[in-house]
XYZ file of C-alpha atoms in Angstrom:
620
model
C 0.000 0.000 0.000
C 1.285 3.445 -0.859
C 2.024 6.132 1.666
C -0.715 8.521 2.755
C -0.390 12.033 4.084
C -0.233 12.022 7.867
C -2.249 14.871 9.366
C -2.076 14.754 13.133
C -0.924 17.590 15.329
C 1.573 15.517 17.291
C 2.828 11.991 17.682
C 0.769 10.999 20.700
C 0.267 7.881 22.743
C -3.490 8.055 23.168
C -4.856 4.534 23.187
C -1.528 2.873 23.906
C -1.996 0.204 26.563
C 0.883 -1.588 28.254
C 4.568 -1.357 27.567
C 6.985 1.423 28.456
C 6.524 4.770 26.749
C 9.861 5.977 25.397
C 10.896 9.323 24.000
C 14.376 9.813 22.658
C 16.852 6.983 22.508
C 19.560 7.630 25.061
C 22.249 10.060 23.960
C 24.760 12.536 25.270
C 23.521 15.712 26.883
C 22.529 18.252 24.207
C 24.734 21.284 23.617
C 25.236 24.186 21.210
C 28.352 24.843 19.215
C 30.331 28.076 19.217
C 33.258 29.598 21.104
C 33.016 29.892 24.861
C 32.560 33.199 26.662
C 36.002 34.167 27.995
C 36.212 35.413 31.571
C 39.177 36.851 33.493
C 41.346 34.265 35.226
C 41.349 33.916 39.000
C 44.828 35.458 39.099
C 43.614 38.550 37.269
C 40.175 39.098 38.755
C 37.673 38.468 41.480
C 34.197 37.158 40.818
C 30.859 37.312 42.564
C 27.662 35.423 41.791
C 23.981 36.172 42.362
C 21.521 33.300 41.970
C 18.322 34.368 40.244
C 16.639 30.954 40.348
C 17.782 27.731 41.959
C 16.328 24.552 40.474
C 13.009 26.240 39.699
C 10.400 23.578 38.908
C 8.286 24.390 35.843
C 5.341 22.041 35.376
C 2.391 24.293 34.481
C 1.665 26.200 31.295
C 0.804 29.447 33.050
C 3.396 29.211 35.811
C 5.501 32.348 36.321
C 8.421 32.200 38.759
C 9.663 35.385 40.419
C 12.576 36.073 42.717
C 14.331 39.141 44.067
C 17.617 40.191 42.483
C 19.700 41.924 45.164
C 22.163 44.278 43.474
C 23.987 44.926 46.763
C 25.254 41.328 46.794
C 27.808 42.092 44.070
C 28.553 45.819 43.933
C 30.381 47.089 40.845
C 32.217 48.199 38.895
C 32.545 45.074 36.755
C 34.641 44.229 33.737
C 32.317 41.438 32.601
C 28.893 40.068 33.500
C 27.873 36.558 32.401
C 24.487 34.875 32.642
C 24.936 31.204 33.527
C 21.949 28.936 32.934
C 21.521 25.212 33.499
C 18.503 22.990 33.016
C 17.418 19.386 33.361
C 14.385 17.373 32.290
C 13.523 13.667 32.111
C 10.770 11.560 30.576
C 8.736 12.637 27.550
C 8.296 16.311 26.750
C 8.116 18.772 23.905
C 10.709 21.464 23.523
C 9.357 24.547 25.299
C 9.982 28.239 24.661
C 10.384 30.895 27.309
C 12.317 33.858 28.620
C 14.156 35.330 31.599
C 13.759 38.953 32.701
C 15.388 41.264 35.251
C 13.482 44.474 36.098
C 11.182 43.736 33.149
C 14.113 43.607 30.699
C 14.488 40.344 28.823
C 18.003 38.937 29.165
C 17.442 35.521 27.549
C 15.084 34.087 24.920
C 15.385 30.312 24.888
C 13.910 26.965 23.937
C 14.510 23.742 25.841
C 15.707 20.396 24.444
C 13.500 17.318 24.311
C 14.547 14.723 26.926
C 15.200 11.016 26.880
C 13.698 8.764 29.535
C 16.629 8.822 32.033
C 16.946 12.592 31.669
C 19.239 15.223 30.204
C 21.035 18.361 31.301
C 22.074 21.409 29.278
C 23.770 24.743 29.811
C 23.774 28.258 28.365
C 26.165 31.140 28.901
C 25.462 34.642 27.682
C 27.737 37.680 27.905
C 25.406 40.388 29.259
C 28.087 42.975 30.011
C 26.309 45.462 27.733
C 23.363 45.282 30.179
C 25.573 46.188 33.159
C 23.529 49.317 33.945
C 20.503 47.111 34.490
C 22.216 45.167 37.253
C 23.160 48.171 39.395
C 19.717 48.311 41.014
C 17.771 45.599 42.865
C 14.639 44.353 41.098
C 12.422 41.359 40.431
C 13.748 38.504 38.308
C 11.056 36.689 36.329
C 11.148 33.291 34.603
C 8.505 31.706 32.403
C 8.694 28.629 30.198
C 5.114 27.469 29.582
C 5.114 23.698 30.124
C 2.433 21.035 30.266
C 2.935 17.949 32.442
C 0.465 15.055 32.431
C 0.375 11.291 32.007
C 1.682 11.576 28.428
C 4.143 14.434 28.694
C 5.914 13.765 31.957
C 8.946 16.048 31.736
C 9.220 18.677 34.467
C 11.734 21.427 33.661
C 14.244 22.346 36.374
C 16.061 25.627 35.775
C 18.928 27.360 37.591
C 20.074 30.826 36.524
C 22.805 33.044 37.965
C 24.601 36.269 37.128
C 28.366 36.121 37.568
C 30.208 39.439 37.912
C 33.933 39.817 37.220
C 36.207 42.662 38.295
C 39.834 42.883 37.221
C 42.694 45.318 37.515
C 41.511 47.161 34.420
C 38.074 47.844 35.868
C 37.756 51.531 36.657
C 34.969 53.853 37.640
C 33.121 55.483 34.780
C 31.973 54.219 31.427
C 33.145 50.913 30.097
C 33.056 50.224 26.404
C 31.861 47.316 24.323
C 32.151 46.708 20.598
C 29.989 49.214 18.793
C 30.063 51.905 21.519
C 29.754 52.496 25.230
C 27.723 50.448 27.668
C 24.244 52.035 27.641
C 23.440 54.538 30.376
C 19.786 53.479 30.475
C 18.041 50.210 29.594
C 14.269 50.495 29.283
C 11.745 47.669 28.755
C 9.311 49.252 26.317
C 6.476 46.814 26.913
C 7.572 45.040 30.155
C 5.792 41.688 29.765
C 6.366 40.920 33.460
C 3.599 43.382 34.382
C 1.212 40.825 32.888
C 0.077 37.697 34.712
C 1.161 35.750 31.600
C 4.304 37.448 30.219
C 4.846 34.942 27.416
C 1.377 35.292 25.936
C 1.511 39.061 26.362
C 4.383 39.245 23.864
C 2.474 37.506 21.064
C 1.333 39.252 17.886
C -0.673 37.606 15.106
C -1.421 38.562 11.510
C -1.259 42.278 10.805
C -1.193 43.187 14.491
C 1.743 45.145 15.889
C 3.333 45.405 19.301
C 2.975 49.095 20.222
C 4.784 50.868 23.052
C 4.441 54.496 24.152
C 7.404 56.047 25.941
C 9.342 59.255 26.590
C 13.092 59.770 26.720
C 14.226 60.195 30.340
C 16.654 62.989 29.370
C 17.014 65.596 26.602
C 20.643 64.732 25.743
C 20.427 61.242 24.242
C 23.176 60.754 21.656
C 22.690 57.034 21.011
C 19.499 54.939 20.841
C 19.400 51.256 19.981
C 16.647 48.692 20.180
C 17.261 45.085 21.171
C 14.266 43.150 19.873
C 13.797 39.624 21.188
C 11.650 37.804 18.636
C 10.744 34.209 17.810
C 8.048 32.635 15.636
C 5.738 29.894 16.929
C 2.659 27.946 15.907
C 2.075 28.513 12.193
C 5.067 30.882 12.170
C 7.634 28.376 13.459
C 8.425 27.162 9.930
C 7.548 30.411 8.154
C 10.172 29.801 5.437
C 8.197 26.723 4.280
C 4.743 28.342 4.474
C 2.658 28.548 1.292
C 0.547 31.433 -0.022
C -2.673 31.819 1.926
C -4.981 30.726 -0.896
C -3.126 27.365 -1.052
C -2.982 26.771 2.695
C -6.199 24.808 3.202
C -5.770 22.856 -0.024
C -2.245 21.683 0.880
C -2.678 21.447 4.650
C 0.300 23.752 5.243
C 0.485 27.048 7.119
C -0.162 30.139 5.016
C 1.192 33.637 4.694
C 3.860 32.712 2.161
C 7.579 32.336 2.862
C 8.739 35.956 3.131
C 9.205 37.450 6.594
C 10.669 40.807 7.496
C 10.835 42.368 10.951
C 9.988 46.065 10.906
C 10.413 48.735 13.585
C 8.462 51.993 13.392
C 9.024 55.249 15.303
C 5.968 57.501 15.421
C 4.554 55.642 12.424
C 7.699 55.954 10.277
C 9.672 52.888 9.280
C 12.897 53.011 11.303
C 14.531 49.580 11.007
C 14.502 46.342 9.001
C 15.831 42.830 9.620
C 15.406 39.301 8.380
C 14.700 36.718 11.086
C 17.134 33.831 11.221
C 15.407 30.467 10.535
C 15.863 29.104 14.054
C 14.820 25.449 14.295
C 13.892 24.349 17.799
C 14.831 20.889 19.070
C 11.382 19.462 18.321
C 11.428 20.869 14.810
C 11.076 18.715 11.668
C 12.621 15.622 13.271
C 13.935 15.865 16.846
C 16.667 13.330 16.116
C 18.319 16.023 13.978
C 19.327 17.863 17.117
C 20.910 15.295 19.432
C 23.311 16.020 20.898
C 24.142 19.040 18.691
C 21.242 21.436 18.974
C 20.131 23.731 16.163
C 21.787 27.108 15.554
C 20.597 29.637 18.181
C 17.885 27.306 19.511
C 19.137 27.527 23.120
C 19.971 31.227 23.038
C 18.007 33.207 20.435
C 19.897 36.509 20.059
C 17.965 39.765 19.874
C 17.811 41.717 16.622
C 19.476 45.101 17.159
C 18.259 48.263 15.424
C 20.003 51.648 15.477
C 17.349 54.314 16.148
C 19.855 57.135 16.730
C 18.639 59.232 13.733
C 15.411 59.734 15.695
C 17.194 60.713 18.933
C 17.121 64.444 18.219
C 13.364 64.279 17.643
C 12.739 62.250 20.788
C 14.979 64.450 22.921
C 11.943 66.701 23.348
C 11.019 64.256 26.162
C 7.447 64.122 24.857
C 5.579 60.852 24.322
C 6.598 58.849 21.276
C 5.635 55.458 19.887
C 7.656 52.441 18.834
C 5.803 49.623 17.104
C 6.933 46.195 15.895
C 5.505 44.401 12.880
C 6.344 41.171 11.049
C 5.572 41.261 7.334
C 3.098 38.531 6.251
C 2.773 37.106 9.764
C -0.239 34.834 9.466
C -3.276 34.765 11.732
C -2.736 31.164 12.874
C 0.812 31.823 14.063
C 2.459 34.140 16.531
C 5.647 36.136 16.817
C 6.564 36.730 20.433
C 8.324 40.110 20.506
C 9.883 42.058 23.367
C 11.552 45.430 22.605
C 14.266 46.783 24.912
C 15.548 50.348 24.458
C 19.256 51.074 25.064
C 20.197 54.752 25.519
C 23.511 56.628 25.699
C 23.671 60.050 27.375
C 25.890 62.907 26.208
C 27.031 63.488 29.792
C 25.680 61.014 32.368
C 27.375 62.932 35.202
C 25.107 65.914 34.603
C 21.636 65.873 36.140
C 18.543 65.784 33.967
C 17.735 69.404 34.843
C 21.218 70.595 33.892
C 21.568 68.501 30.731
C 21.838 70.477 27.495
C 18.945 69.576 25.163
C 20.186 68.096 21.896
C 17.184 68.574 19.669
C 17.113 67.658 16.009
C 15.102 66.492 13.059
C 15.110 64.008 10.232
C 16.975 65.601 7.335
C 16.802 62.697 4.887
C 14.295 59.856 4.727
C 14.074 57.420 1.820
C 12.127 54.186 2.090
C 11.418 51.648 -0.638
C 8.533 49.532 0.694
C 9.000 45.799 0.632
C 8.294 44.227 -2.739
C 7.415 40.520 -2.674
C 7.284 38.546 -5.913
C 5.637 35.133 -6.320
C 5.669 32.548 -9.109
C 3.609 29.352 -8.922
C 4.559 26.383 -11.103
C 4.055 22.653 -11.372
C 6.918 20.794 -9.697
C 8.873 18.349 -11.824
C 10.855 16.419 -9.199
C 9.519 13.056 -7.942
C 7.245 13.310 -4.930
C 6.556 17.022 -5.470
C 3.439 18.549 -7.000
C 3.725 22.331 -6.879
C 6.467 24.872 -6.284
C 6.400 28.487 -5.151
C 9.246 30.870 -5.962
C 9.260 33.914 -3.702
C 11.539 36.932 -3.882
C 11.587 40.031 -1.731
C 13.619 43.165 -1.188
C 13.498 46.426 0.722
C 15.696 49.471 1.374
C 15.698 52.247 3.941
C 17.939 55.309 4.434
C 17.509 57.762 7.312
C 19.579 60.728 8.483
C 18.739 62.704 11.583
C 20.428 65.471 13.553
C 21.209 65.373 17.274
C 22.200 68.888 18.241
C 24.814 69.907 15.651
C 25.830 66.304 14.891
C 24.064 63.828 12.627
C 23.566 60.082 12.338
C 22.656 57.981 9.310
C 21.396 54.416 9.063
C 20.920 52.448 5.854
C 19.342 49.028 5.279
C 19.323 46.827 2.188
C 17.512 43.471 2.238
C 17.015 40.780 -0.371
C 15.634 37.241 -0.179
C 14.950 34.216 -2.395
C 12.905 31.133 -1.523
C 11.958 28.069 -3.588
C 9.351 26.042 -1.719
C 8.302 22.735 -3.330
C 5.437 20.706 -1.903
C 4.089 17.211 -2.432
C 1.512 15.099 -0.635
C 4.138 14.002 1.891
C 7.356 15.729 0.916
C 8.423 19.326 1.389
C 11.673 20.813 0.035
C 12.608 24.415 0.799
C 15.739 26.158 -0.478
C 16.460 29.811 0.096
C 18.780 32.586 1.141
C 18.372 35.919 2.900
C 20.977 38.679 2.676
C 21.006 41.995 4.488
C 23.289 44.930 5.204
C 22.846 47.555 7.887
C 25.166 50.577 8.067
C 25.357 53.174 10.834
C 27.343 56.375 10.291
C 28.025 58.983 12.984
C 28.983 62.469 11.796
C 30.212 64.619 14.691
C 30.007 68.389 14.631
C 32.967 70.505 13.570
C 33.522 71.446 17.203
C 33.642 67.798 18.262
C 36.572 66.702 20.404
C 36.714 63.400 18.551
C 39.985 62.696 16.766
C 38.337 62.850 13.354
C 35.525 65.070 12.173
C 34.953 62.776 9.196
C 32.806 60.530 11.341
C 32.894 56.803 11.667
C 30.754 53.997 10.315
C 29.989 50.339 10.894
C 28.394 47.929 8.430
C 26.943 44.538 9.339
C 26.330 42.159 6.440
C 24.519 38.895 7.062
C 23.708 35.933 4.847
C 21.352 33.123 5.860
C 21.344 30.224 3.344
C 19.112 27.241 4.110
C 17.883 23.942 2.709
C 15.153 22.089 4.605
C 13.609 18.746 3.599
C 10.730 17.234 5.551
C 9.006 13.963 4.686
C 6.621 12.040 6.886
C 3.956 9.527 6.053
C 2.280 6.267 7.042
C 2.000 2.894 5.381
C -0.152 -0.050 6.403
C 2.602 -1.122 8.778
C 4.669 1.846 9.861
C 5.108 5.558 10.301
C 8.268 7.412 9.280
C 9.749 10.906 9.546
C 12.785 11.949 7.539
C 14.410 15.325 7.972
C 17.370 17.092 6.397
C 18.658 20.561 7.245
C 21.631 22.507 5.856
C 21.778 26.110 7.051
C 24.193 28.814 8.147
C 24.753 32.297 9.488
C 27.583 34.062 7.630
C 28.254 37.523 9.090
C 30.775 40.262 8.269
C 31.291 43.412 10.322
C 33.346 46.258 8.842
C 34.073 49.554 10.606
C 35.694 52.658 9.159
C 38.595 52.514 11.618
C 38.864 48.727 11.691
C 38.323 48.513 15.441
C 35.094 46.538 15.207
C 35.867 44.342 12.204
C 34.810 40.707 12.502
C 33.755 37.855 10.259
C 32.390 34.416 11.070
C 30.239 31.546 9.856
C 28.181 28.958 11.707
C 27.228 26.079 9.420
C 25.239 22.978 10.384
C 24.174 19.958 8.333
C 21.952 17.264 9.780
C 19.796 14.379 8.615
C 17.675 11.995 10.663
C 15.188 9.176 10.275
C 12.580 7.949 12.730
C 10.549 4.845 11.900
C 8.121 2.941 14.099
C 5.409 0.382 13.630
C 1.812 1.472 13.943
C 1.682 -0.054 17.432
C 4.544 2.257 18.470
C 7.445 -0.202 18.481
C 10.271 1.634 16.791
C 12.471 0.227 14.108
C 14.901 3.068 13.624
C 15.835 6.227 15.498
C 18.927 7.751 14.035
C 20.504 11.135 13.257
C 23.831 12.427 11.931
C 25.000 16.019 12.379
C 28.044 18.164 11.639
C 28.507 21.745 12.773
C 31.378 24.133 12.086
C 32.191 27.555 13.481
C 34.944 29.508 11.730
C 36.406 32.963 12.225
C 39.865 34.447 11.822
C 42.274 32.671 14.152
C 39.686 30.248 15.530
C 37.818 27.183 14.272
C 35.601 24.567 15.830
C 34.031 21.442 14.339
C 31.744 18.823 15.845
C 30.306 15.645 14.370
C 27.737 13.358 15.951
C 26.270 10.017 15.002
C 23.237 8.362 16.596
C 23.170 10.784 19.537
C 26.884 10.645 20.389
C 29.751 12.963 19.489
C 32.218 11.176 17.236
C 34.567 14.089 16.583
C 35.359 17.350 18.374
C 38.067 19.660 17.062
C 38.993 23.176 18.073
C 41.993 25.331 17.254
C 43.078 28.886 17.939
C 41.485 31.455 20.228
C 39.375 34.577 19.918
C 41.052 37.937 20.404
C 39.618 40.356 22.970
C 37.940 42.303 20.155
C 36.440 39.113 18.722
C 35.171 38.145 22.173
C 33.388 41.481 22.500
C 31.914 41.263 19.021
C 30.955 37.582 18.792
C 29.988 36.940 22.417
C 28.908 40.374 23.597
C 27.353 42.085 20.593
C 26.153 39.231 18.394
C 25.563 36.588 21.056
C 26.889 33.556 19.152
C 28.924 31.972 21.971
C 28.142 28.864 24.014
C 29.757 27.026 26.929
C 32.120 24.216 26.012
C 30.183 20.998 26.750
C 31.400 19.191 29.833
C 30.578 15.699 28.580
C 32.968 15.540 25.632
C 35.212 13.022 27.327
C 37.008 10.277 25.449
C 34.654 7.455 26.571
C 31.649 9.357 25.240
C 33.206 10.197 21.891
C 32.515 6.813 20.424
C 30.641 5.249 17.564
C 26.896 5.345 17.870
C 25.257 2.222 19.327
C 24.214 -0.205 16.615
C 20.749 -0.518 18.135
C 20.162 3.188 17.773
C 21.288 3.105 14.179
C 19.667 0.015 12.745
C 17.549 -2.057 15.037
C 14.830 -2.060 17.615
C 15.443 -0.986 21.146
C 15.975 -3.906 23.491
C 12.574 -5.315 24.359
C 9.862 -5.209 21.709
C 7.258 -4.349 24.358
C 8.704 -0.841 24.669
C 6.598 1.843 23.045
C 8.032 4.892 21.325
C 6.712 8.462 21.273
C 8.651 11.305 19.704
C 7.040 14.744 20.152
C 7.720 16.757 17.001
C 6.415 19.503 14.736
C 6.862 20.412 11.087
C 5.185 22.566 8.429
C 2.161 20.247 8.296
C 1.616 19.507 11.982
C 1.842 23.227 12.751
C -1.066 23.800 10.352
C -3.177 21.041 11.906
C -2.512 22.271 15.441
C -3.426 25.847 14.502
C -6.748 24.718 13.027
C -7.654 22.247 15.760
């Protein structure tokens, strides 16, 4: 009998009687690739730690944990601040998404790994030195990872989170600097989800809706304004790059809205920033066996998208109420983007009181915006197993110059994307690439004390290529999921004086197969992954087979400037996994690769989602 399209929201165990319910086959603890966050040595520094949460137990969907962050426990100044996060979960459970906040400011957007029956542990480290100002005052810490625990999904999440502060001989009073400028003088949560009883849901926007925040500058002498936007797509927006045009959605049983997404930031109704979202694949995405033990790029620590709003600073220095709004182009009504904007401000002279600060008023002197243009071609697919293909292209540009006192600031964006999405009754093949450049140029006044009156600039160019194949179906005897992913983040940073230059690539390739009988005895659970991280003077490469690391290579080291850029500004660093010991770096167990798990009475459940199950769940 031929295969038939499988249209259930999840792989569930309803109706299974007897036997042991199994999730993942046993494997090493999951981890993310990337260089580690460097911290001063014990000989060079002293450290102090504040625990935000200690083994917090998360077993309810609406549960919100709060704790008091006591800033007096680790008084500054600090040379580096690192968020250390560890988690554990056992049994059967989906990957879950959530966030961590201090004083209403999000400091981590994350998703959790799916566990095996004995249980797993994982760790995250994030350099949050650029948020140092936030940690100078005591405030509430808030944690939410909506989780459902019942007789089927038994995994309780246990989370520990701490801030570790480092001081060394170079730490001095006054402003510290990070790549791209000084540490912000003020960090403002524009929407503060923690004021809601359900912070996670509060962040969600669907369809044409926007997240809107009204605010006023706290001072009239702001010379730098950036927006960190934490954003992740879920539901029918989790696999947005494989979505089909809305008029084909019901016919094909795939989420709609098309495959072009663009994050937009508006100030007082004017477009102020553009970015492409990276195609983050969570650990339950497509086929969970793709991501063990090497997790998907950015799935543990989803970096914020940073927008330079400085051209508007002179306008907003009037200290009147202004509006920032967030929109995602072609976001569909059955999906959600969870967005949380954080405003980062730099003062001209933080030592001067608000009343004595010199107002630096200004205006927009140049504004050119080419609205997004999305093209679509629909054709009959010619490859076996595919019926129809959609070719989508999109591009947008934006140039803004604004004055701040007698200085000026310019930002420019150029975006372009291509996506070929081919769909069959069971098979989906998506190939695409997104490219973007964002340039910020600061032009000081002629009376500026800066060494050069020619100004300085910084350009960030990013390229996100991806290939995603998803195939799942049933026969009279079995059920099978096959997944293949090849994707990357290739980023180049160029500054006019060379001080902030950096270039790196993260590239992962993974394929996995899961096959079980229709009475939930599995025949095959197997995945193979390689991941490489390369930058000047440093390289790292991992390979895994059947849930176990078979190769781990690393050479070189990041310079101090690279550490600031890669770990501090762009958030691409991860702790070196502790379980990469020689006994664990072995060939994958034969049973995991080819045969049944010991004991045919054992029953297998693998919680997963892909472009079809997301559609079914959203229409349930």
